[in-house]
Coordinates of C-alpha atoms in Angstrom, one line a residue:
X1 CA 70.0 -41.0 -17.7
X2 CA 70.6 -40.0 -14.4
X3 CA 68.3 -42.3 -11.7
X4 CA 66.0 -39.6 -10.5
X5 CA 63.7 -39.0 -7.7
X6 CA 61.1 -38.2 -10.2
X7 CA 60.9 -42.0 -12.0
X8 CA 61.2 -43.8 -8.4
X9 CA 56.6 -43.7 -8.4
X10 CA 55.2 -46.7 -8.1
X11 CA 51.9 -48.5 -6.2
X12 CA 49.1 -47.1 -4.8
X13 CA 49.2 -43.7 -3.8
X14 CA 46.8 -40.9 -1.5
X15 CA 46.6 -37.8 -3.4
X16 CA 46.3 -34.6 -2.0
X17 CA 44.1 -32.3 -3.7
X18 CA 44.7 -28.6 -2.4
X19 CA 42.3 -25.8 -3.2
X20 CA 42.6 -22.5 -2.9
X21 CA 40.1 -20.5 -0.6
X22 CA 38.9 -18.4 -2.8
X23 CA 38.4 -21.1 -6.1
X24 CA 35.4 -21.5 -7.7
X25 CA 34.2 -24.9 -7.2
X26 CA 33.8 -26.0 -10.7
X27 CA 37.6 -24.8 -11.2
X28 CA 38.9 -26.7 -8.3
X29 CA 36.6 -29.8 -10.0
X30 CA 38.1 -29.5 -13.2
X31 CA 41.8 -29.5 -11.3
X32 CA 41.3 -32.2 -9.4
X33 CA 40.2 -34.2 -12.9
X34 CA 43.4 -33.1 -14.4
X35 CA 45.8 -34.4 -11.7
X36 CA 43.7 -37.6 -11.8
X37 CA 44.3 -37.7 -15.2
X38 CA 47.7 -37.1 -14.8
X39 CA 48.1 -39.8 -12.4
X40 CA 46.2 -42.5 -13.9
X41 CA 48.7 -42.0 -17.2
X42 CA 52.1 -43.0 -14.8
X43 CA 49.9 -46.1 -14.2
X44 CA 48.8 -45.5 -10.1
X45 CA 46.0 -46.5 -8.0
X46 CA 44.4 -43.3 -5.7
X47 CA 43.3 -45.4 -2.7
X48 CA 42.4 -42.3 -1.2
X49 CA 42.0 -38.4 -1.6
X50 CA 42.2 -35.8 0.9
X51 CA 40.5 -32.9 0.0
X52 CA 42.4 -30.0 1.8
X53 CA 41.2 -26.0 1.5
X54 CA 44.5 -23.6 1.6
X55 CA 43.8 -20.8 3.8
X56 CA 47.2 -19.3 4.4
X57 CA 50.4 -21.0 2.6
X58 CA 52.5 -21.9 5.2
X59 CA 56.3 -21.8 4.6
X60 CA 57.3 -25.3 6.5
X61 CA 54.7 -27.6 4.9
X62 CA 52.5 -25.5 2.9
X63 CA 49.5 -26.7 4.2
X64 CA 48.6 -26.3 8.1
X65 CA 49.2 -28.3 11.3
X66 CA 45.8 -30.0 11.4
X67 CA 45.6 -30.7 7.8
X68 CA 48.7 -32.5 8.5
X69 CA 47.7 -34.2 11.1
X70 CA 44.4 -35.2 9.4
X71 CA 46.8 -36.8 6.3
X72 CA 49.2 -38.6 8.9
X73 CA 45.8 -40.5 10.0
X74 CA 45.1 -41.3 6.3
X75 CA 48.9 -43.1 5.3
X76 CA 47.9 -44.7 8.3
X77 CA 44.8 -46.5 7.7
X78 CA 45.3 -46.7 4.1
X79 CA 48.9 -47.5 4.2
X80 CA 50.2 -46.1 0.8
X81 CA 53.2 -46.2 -0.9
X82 CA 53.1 -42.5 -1.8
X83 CA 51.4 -39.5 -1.4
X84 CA 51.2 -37.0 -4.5
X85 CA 50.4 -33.4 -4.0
X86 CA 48.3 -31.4 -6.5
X87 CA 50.4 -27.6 -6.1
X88 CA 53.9 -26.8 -6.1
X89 CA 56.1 -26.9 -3.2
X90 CA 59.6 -26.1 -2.2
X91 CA 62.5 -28.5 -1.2
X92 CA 61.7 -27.3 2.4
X93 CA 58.3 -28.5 2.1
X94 CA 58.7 -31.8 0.5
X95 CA 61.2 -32.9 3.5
X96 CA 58.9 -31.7 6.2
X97 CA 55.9 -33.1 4.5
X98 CA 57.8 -36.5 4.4
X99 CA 59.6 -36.4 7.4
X100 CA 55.8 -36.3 9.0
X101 CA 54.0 -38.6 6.7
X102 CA 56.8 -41.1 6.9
X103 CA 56.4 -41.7 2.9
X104 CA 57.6 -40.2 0.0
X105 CA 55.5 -37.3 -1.6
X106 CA 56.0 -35.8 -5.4
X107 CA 54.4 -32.5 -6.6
X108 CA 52.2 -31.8 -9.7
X109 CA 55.7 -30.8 -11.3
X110 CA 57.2 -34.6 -10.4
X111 CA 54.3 -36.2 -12.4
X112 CA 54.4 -34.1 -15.3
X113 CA 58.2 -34.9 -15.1
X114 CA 57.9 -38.5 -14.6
X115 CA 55.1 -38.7 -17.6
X116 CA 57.9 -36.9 -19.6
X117 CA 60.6 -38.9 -18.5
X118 CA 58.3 -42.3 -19.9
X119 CA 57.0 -40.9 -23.4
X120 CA 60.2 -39.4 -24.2
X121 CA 61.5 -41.3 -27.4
X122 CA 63.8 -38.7 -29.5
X123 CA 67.4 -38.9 -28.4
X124 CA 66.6 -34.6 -28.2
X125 CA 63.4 -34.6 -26.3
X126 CA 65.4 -37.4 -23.5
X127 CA 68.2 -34.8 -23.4
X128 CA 65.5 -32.1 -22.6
X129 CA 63.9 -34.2 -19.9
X130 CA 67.3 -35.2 -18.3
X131 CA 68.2 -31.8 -17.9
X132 CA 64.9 -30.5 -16.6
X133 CA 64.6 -33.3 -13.3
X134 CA 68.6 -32.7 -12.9
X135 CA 67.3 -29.1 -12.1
X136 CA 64.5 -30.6 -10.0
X137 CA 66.3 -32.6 -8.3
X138 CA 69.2 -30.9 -7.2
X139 CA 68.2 -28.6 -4.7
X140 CA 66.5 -31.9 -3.3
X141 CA 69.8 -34.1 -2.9
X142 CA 69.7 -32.8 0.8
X143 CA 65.9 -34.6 1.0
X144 CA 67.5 -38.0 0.0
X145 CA 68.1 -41.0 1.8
X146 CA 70.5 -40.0 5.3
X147 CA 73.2 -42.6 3.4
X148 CA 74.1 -39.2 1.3
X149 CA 74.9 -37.2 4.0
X150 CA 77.1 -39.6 6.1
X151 CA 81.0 -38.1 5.6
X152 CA 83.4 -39.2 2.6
X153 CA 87.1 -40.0 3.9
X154 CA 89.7 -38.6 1.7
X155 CA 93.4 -38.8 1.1
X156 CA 95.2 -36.9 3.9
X157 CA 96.1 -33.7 2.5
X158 CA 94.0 -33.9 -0.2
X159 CA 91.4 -31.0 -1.0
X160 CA 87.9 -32.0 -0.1
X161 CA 88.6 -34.1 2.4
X162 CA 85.4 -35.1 4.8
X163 CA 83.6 -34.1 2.2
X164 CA 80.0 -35.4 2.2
X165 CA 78.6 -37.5 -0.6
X166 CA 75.8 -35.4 -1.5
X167 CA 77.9 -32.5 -2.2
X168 CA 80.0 -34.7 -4.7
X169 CA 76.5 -35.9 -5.9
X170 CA 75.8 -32.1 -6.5
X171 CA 78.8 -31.3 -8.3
X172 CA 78.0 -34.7 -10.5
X173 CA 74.8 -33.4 -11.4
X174 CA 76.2 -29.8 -12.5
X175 CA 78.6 -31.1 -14.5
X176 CA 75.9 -33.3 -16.2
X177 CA 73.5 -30.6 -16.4
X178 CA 76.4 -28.5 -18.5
X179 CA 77.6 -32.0 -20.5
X180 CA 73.3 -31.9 -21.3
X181 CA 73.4 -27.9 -22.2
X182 CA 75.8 -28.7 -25.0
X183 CA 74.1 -31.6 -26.2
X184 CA 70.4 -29.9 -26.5
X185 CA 72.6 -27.2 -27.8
X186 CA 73.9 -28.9 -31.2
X187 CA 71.0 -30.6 -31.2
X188 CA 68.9 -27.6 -31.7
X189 CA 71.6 -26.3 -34.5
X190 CA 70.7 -29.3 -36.7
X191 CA 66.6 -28.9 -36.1
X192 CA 67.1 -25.0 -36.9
X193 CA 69.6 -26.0 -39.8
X194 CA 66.6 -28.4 -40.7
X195 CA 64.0 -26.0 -40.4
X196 CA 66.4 -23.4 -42.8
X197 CA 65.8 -25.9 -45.7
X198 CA 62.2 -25.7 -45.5
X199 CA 61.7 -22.1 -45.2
X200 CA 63.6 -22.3 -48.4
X201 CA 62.4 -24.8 -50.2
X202 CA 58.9 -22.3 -50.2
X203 CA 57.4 -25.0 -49.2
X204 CA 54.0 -24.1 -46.8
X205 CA 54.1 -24.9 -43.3
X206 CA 51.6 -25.6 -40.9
X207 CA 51.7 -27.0 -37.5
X208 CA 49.1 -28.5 -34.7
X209 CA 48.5 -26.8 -31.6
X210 CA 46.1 -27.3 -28.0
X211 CA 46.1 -28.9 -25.1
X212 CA 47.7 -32.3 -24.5
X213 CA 45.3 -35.4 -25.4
X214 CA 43.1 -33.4 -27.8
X215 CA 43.5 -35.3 -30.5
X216 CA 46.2 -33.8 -32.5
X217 CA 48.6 -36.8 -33.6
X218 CA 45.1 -38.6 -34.5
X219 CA 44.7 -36.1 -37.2
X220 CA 48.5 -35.7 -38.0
X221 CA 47.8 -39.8 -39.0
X222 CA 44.4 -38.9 -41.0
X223 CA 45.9 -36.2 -43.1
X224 CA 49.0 -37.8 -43.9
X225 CA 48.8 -41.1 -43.6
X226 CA 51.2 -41.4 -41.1
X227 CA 51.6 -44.0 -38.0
X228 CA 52.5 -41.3 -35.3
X229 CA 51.7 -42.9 -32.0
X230 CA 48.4 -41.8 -30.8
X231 CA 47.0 -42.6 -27.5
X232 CA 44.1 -42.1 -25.4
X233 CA 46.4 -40.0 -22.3
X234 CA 48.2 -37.2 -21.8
X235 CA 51.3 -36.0 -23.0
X236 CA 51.6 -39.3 -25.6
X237 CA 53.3 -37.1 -27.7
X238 CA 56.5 -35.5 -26.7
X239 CA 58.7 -35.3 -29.6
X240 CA 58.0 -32.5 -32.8
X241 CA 57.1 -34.8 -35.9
X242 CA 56.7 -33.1 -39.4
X243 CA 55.5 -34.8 -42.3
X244 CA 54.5 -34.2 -46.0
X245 CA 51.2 -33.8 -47.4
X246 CA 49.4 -32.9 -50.5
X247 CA 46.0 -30.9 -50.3
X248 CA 43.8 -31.0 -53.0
X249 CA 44.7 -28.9 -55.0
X250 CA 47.7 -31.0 -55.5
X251 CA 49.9 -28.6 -53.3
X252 CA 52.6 -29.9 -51.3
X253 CA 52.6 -28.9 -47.6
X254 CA 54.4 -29.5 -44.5
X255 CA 52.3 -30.3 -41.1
X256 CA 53.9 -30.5 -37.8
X257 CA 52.7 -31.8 -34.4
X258 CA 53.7 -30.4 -31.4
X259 CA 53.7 -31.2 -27.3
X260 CA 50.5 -30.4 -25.7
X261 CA 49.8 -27.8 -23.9
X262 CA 48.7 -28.5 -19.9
X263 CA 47.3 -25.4 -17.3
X264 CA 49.8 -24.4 -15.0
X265 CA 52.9 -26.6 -16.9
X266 CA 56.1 -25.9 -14.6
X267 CA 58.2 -23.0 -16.2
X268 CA 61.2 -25.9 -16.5
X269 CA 59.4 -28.1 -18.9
X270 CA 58.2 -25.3 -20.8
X271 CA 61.9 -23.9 -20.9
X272 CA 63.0 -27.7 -21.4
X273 CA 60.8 -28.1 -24.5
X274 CA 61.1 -24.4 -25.5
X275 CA 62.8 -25.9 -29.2
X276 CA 59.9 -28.3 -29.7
X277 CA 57.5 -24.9 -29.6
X278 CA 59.8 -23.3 -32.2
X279 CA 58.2 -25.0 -34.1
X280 CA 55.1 -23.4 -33.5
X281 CA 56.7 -20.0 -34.0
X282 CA 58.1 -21.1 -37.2
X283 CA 54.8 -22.5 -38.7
X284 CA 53.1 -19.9 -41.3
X285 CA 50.0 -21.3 -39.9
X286 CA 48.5 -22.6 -36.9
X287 CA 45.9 -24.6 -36.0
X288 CA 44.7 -25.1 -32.7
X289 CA 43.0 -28.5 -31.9
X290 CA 40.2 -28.2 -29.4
X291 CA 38.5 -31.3 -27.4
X292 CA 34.7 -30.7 -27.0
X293 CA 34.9 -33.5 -25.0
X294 CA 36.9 -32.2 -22.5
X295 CA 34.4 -31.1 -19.3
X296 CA 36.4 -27.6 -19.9
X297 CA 37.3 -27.3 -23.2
X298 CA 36.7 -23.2 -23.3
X299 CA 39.2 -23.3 -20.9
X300 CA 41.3 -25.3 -22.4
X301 CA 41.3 -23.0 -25.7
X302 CA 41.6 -20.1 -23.4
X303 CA 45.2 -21.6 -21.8
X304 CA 46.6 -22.9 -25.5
X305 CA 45.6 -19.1 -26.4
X306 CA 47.8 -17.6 -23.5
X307 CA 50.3 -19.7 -24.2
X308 CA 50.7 -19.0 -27.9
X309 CA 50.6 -15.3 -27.2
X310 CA 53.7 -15.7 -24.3
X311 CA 55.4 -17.7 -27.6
X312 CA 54.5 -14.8 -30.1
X313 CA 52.7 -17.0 -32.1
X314 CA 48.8 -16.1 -31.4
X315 CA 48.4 -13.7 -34.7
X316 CA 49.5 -17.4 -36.6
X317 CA 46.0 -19.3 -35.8
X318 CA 44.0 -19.8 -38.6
X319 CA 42.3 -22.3 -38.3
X320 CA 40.4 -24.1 -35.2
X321 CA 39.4 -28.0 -35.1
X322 CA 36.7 -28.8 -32.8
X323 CA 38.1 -32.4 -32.3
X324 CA 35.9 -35.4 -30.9
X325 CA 32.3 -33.9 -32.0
X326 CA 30.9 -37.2 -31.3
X327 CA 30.8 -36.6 -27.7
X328 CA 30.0 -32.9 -26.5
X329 CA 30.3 -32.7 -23.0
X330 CA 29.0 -28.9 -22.5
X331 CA 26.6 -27.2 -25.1
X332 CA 27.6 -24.0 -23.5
X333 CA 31.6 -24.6 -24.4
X334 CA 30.8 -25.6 -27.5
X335 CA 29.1 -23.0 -28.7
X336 CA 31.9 -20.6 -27.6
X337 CA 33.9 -22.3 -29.5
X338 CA 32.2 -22.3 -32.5
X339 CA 31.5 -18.8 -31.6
X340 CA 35.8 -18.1 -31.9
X341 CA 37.4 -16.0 -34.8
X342 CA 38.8 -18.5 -36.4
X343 CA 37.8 -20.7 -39.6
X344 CA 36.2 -23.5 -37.7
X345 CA 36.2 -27.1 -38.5
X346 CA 34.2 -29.4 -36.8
X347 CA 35.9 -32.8 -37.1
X348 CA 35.6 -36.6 -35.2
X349 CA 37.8 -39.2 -35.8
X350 CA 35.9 -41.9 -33.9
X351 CA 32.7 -41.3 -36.9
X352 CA 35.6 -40.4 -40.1
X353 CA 34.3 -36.8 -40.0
X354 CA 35.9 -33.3 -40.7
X355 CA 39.0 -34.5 -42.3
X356 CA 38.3 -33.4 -46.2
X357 CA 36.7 -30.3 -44.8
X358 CA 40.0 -29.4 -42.8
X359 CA 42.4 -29.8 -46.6
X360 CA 39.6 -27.6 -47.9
X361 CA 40.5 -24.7 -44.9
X362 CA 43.9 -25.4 -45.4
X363 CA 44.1 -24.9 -49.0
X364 CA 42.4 -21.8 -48.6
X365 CA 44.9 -20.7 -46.5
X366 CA 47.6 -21.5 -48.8
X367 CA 45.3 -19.7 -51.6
X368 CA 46.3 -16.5 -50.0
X369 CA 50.1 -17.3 -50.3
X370 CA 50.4 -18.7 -53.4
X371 CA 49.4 -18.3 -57.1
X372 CA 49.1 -20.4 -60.4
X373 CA 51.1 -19.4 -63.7
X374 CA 51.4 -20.8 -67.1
X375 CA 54.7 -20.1 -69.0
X376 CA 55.9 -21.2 -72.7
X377 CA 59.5 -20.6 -73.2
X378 CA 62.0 -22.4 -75.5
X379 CA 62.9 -25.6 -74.1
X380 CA 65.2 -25.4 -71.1
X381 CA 65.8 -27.9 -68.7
X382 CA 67.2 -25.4 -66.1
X383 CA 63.6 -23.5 -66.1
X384 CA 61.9 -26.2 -65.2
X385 CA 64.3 -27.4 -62.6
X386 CA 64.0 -24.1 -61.2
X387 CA 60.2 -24.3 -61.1
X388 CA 60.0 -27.8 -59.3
X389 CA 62.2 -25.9 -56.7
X390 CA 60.4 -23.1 -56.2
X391 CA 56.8 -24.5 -56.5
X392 CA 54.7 -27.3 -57.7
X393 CA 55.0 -28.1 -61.4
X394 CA 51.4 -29.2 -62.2
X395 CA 51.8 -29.8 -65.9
X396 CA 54.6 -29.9 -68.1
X397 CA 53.6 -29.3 -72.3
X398 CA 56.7 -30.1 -74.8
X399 CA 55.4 -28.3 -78.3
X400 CA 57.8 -27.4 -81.4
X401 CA 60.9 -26.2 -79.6
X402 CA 59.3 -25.2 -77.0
X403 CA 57.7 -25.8 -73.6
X404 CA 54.4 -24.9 -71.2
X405 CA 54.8 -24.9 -67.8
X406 CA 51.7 -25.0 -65.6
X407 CA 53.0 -24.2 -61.9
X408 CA 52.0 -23.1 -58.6
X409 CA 54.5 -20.5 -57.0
X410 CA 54.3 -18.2 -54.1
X411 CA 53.3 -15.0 -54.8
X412 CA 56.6 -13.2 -54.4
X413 CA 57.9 -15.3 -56.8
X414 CA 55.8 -15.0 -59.7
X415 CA 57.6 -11.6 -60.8
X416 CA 60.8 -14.0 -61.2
X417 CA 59.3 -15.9 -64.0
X418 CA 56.7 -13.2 -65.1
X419 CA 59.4 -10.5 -65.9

């Protein structure tokens, strides 16, 4: 991968926690929790944290003169290694900023990107994050150490000549960036070719929505059984995993998990991992994973609902979890959630709660899909080849020259055996 600005944090850092005039205080709160958050799960120390009220953006530094000044008196007393910005700012920006603070300085995007650029284990999902901080850094090269800038001597004659090293450093990255466009591209034809098998296998699929670190690879592992990594910070899981299930009806189903969901997540990323949330479009049925023991987990609902609805994918939820029920941090949240038109399932990990309720919703969901048939014919091999492809076979009768068939088909399928 390409050595980017993004991966360089490191140390203890000040963080700047910018709030907008006009925010309510128990938004700005919240905020300030998640960039913590955020923060603490790259591993860094906030010595400090300037607590900075945006009036009027300004164009050079976003923030104004004073404020500045006031943060160029705390890198000097506290003598960080870095300064991290909660807000979004522009290539112009970050220079000024560090040109005045004398340190480095990333943006909310840069953390996000860095936290990628660590849980990032799928040779796909590496190739996403590559290509998303080559875009974030190249209209930064000119912010880079002066060594870039200092003229490159060339052949005499030659085109180019004098040519500064960061505009060969540019052309590097957007030939990368292009080598990276193709790669994600046949990458995405093999998950799509993938996910063309199972819509016709007619096998039912699910998948697991929310917001990052609610708790949805925890129940991934309880329903199936599986070892997914699981992990008590955000964004542990980067990379789509789908994996096989039978509910208790003796149905087999498939049950994806998905990258979580974060307020405000840069349009890149969300571009970057736009073939992860296929997935979600794809799925017959969603359901959305919801931490009530998150200080804002209404809120957090409410952004995993706007994002499904930008997807197309908000008329798929079925079912809502109401994860981590063994600590509920606001009565008031909760009971909104409960209060949300979904089926609701109430589960907890931590006590081994919820789990056999949640196969029970999502059997009933399949209910609506699917249907069970009995069928005697004469004895034929290719009928009941036919069935175990098209459904599941529960029970299989040899009698005198002849042969019952107990299966479980979808609906439109029945007529094919029925007729």
């Amino acid at each position: 991968m390409i050595a980017l600005y993004t991966a360089i944090m490191e140390g203890e850092v000040i963080l700047i926690a910018v709030r907008e005039s006009d925010e309510p205080e128990r938004k700005g709160f919240l905020r300030e929790a998640e960039i913590r958050s955020l923060i603490a799960t790259l591993g860094l120390n906030i010595i400090y944290t300037a607590h900075l009220t945006l009036r009027e953006a300004r164009s050079s530094t976003l923030i104004g003169k004073g404020q500045v000044e006031a943060l160029q008196e705390a890198v000097r007393a506290y003598e960080p290694d870095e300064a991290i910005i909660d807000a979004s700012i522009t290539p112009r920006q970050e220079k000024n900023l560090e040109e005045a603070l004398g340190i480095p300085i990333s943006d909310r995007e840069a953390v996000i990107l860095s936290i990628f650029f660590q849980n990032a284990r799928s040779r796909e999902a590496q190739l996403q994050i590559e290509k998303a901080e080559a875009e974030y850094l190249r209209p930064r090269l000119a912010n880079r150490e002066a060594r870039l800038s200092q003229q490159r001597g060339g052949v005499r004659g030659a085109k180019g000549e004098g040519e500064r090293k960061i505009e060969l450093e540019r052309r590097m990255i957007d030939t990368r960036i292009h080598q990276l466009e193709r790669e994600i591209k046949a990458s995405e034809g093999v998950r799509r070719t993938q996910r063309g098998a199972r819509e016709r296998s007619g096998i039912f699929t699910f998948a697991l929505v929310g917001y990052t670190n609610a708790g949805k690879s925890t129940i991934l592992n309880a329903l199936t059984g599986s070892d997914v990594l699981s992990e008590d910070k955000l964004f542990a899981t980067l990379d789509t995993t789908t994996r096989s299930m039978k509910l208790p009806s003796g149905q087999k189903v498939l049950l994806s998990d998905t990258v979580g969901f974060i307020s405000e997540l840069p349009a890149p990323l969300v571009k970057a991992f736009s073939s992860t949330l296929e997935e979600a479009l794809s799925a017959e049925a969603l359901i959305i994973v919801a931490d009530a023991s998150h200080p804002d987990a209404l809120g957090c609902l409410r952004e995993t609902e706007n994002t499904l609805k930008e997807l197309g994918a908000l008329d798929k939820v079925r079912i809502l979890v109401i994860n981590k029920t063994d600590y509920i941090y606001d009565d008031i949240s909760y009971a909104a959630l409960r209060s949300s038109p979904y089926r609701i399932v109430e589960t907890s990990m931590k006590e081994g709660k919820g789990i056999e309720e949640l196969k029970k919703a999502m059997m009933e969901m399949t209910d609506e899909a699917f249907q069970d048939i009995t069928i005697t014919s004469p004895c034929s091999t290719s009928l009941i080849s036919e069935l175990y492809h098209d459904g599941t076979v529960r029970e299989v009768e040899y009698g005198d020259g002849e042969v019952t068939v107990k299966a479980r088909l979808r609906k439109e399928l029945v007529g094919k055996y029925l007729r």
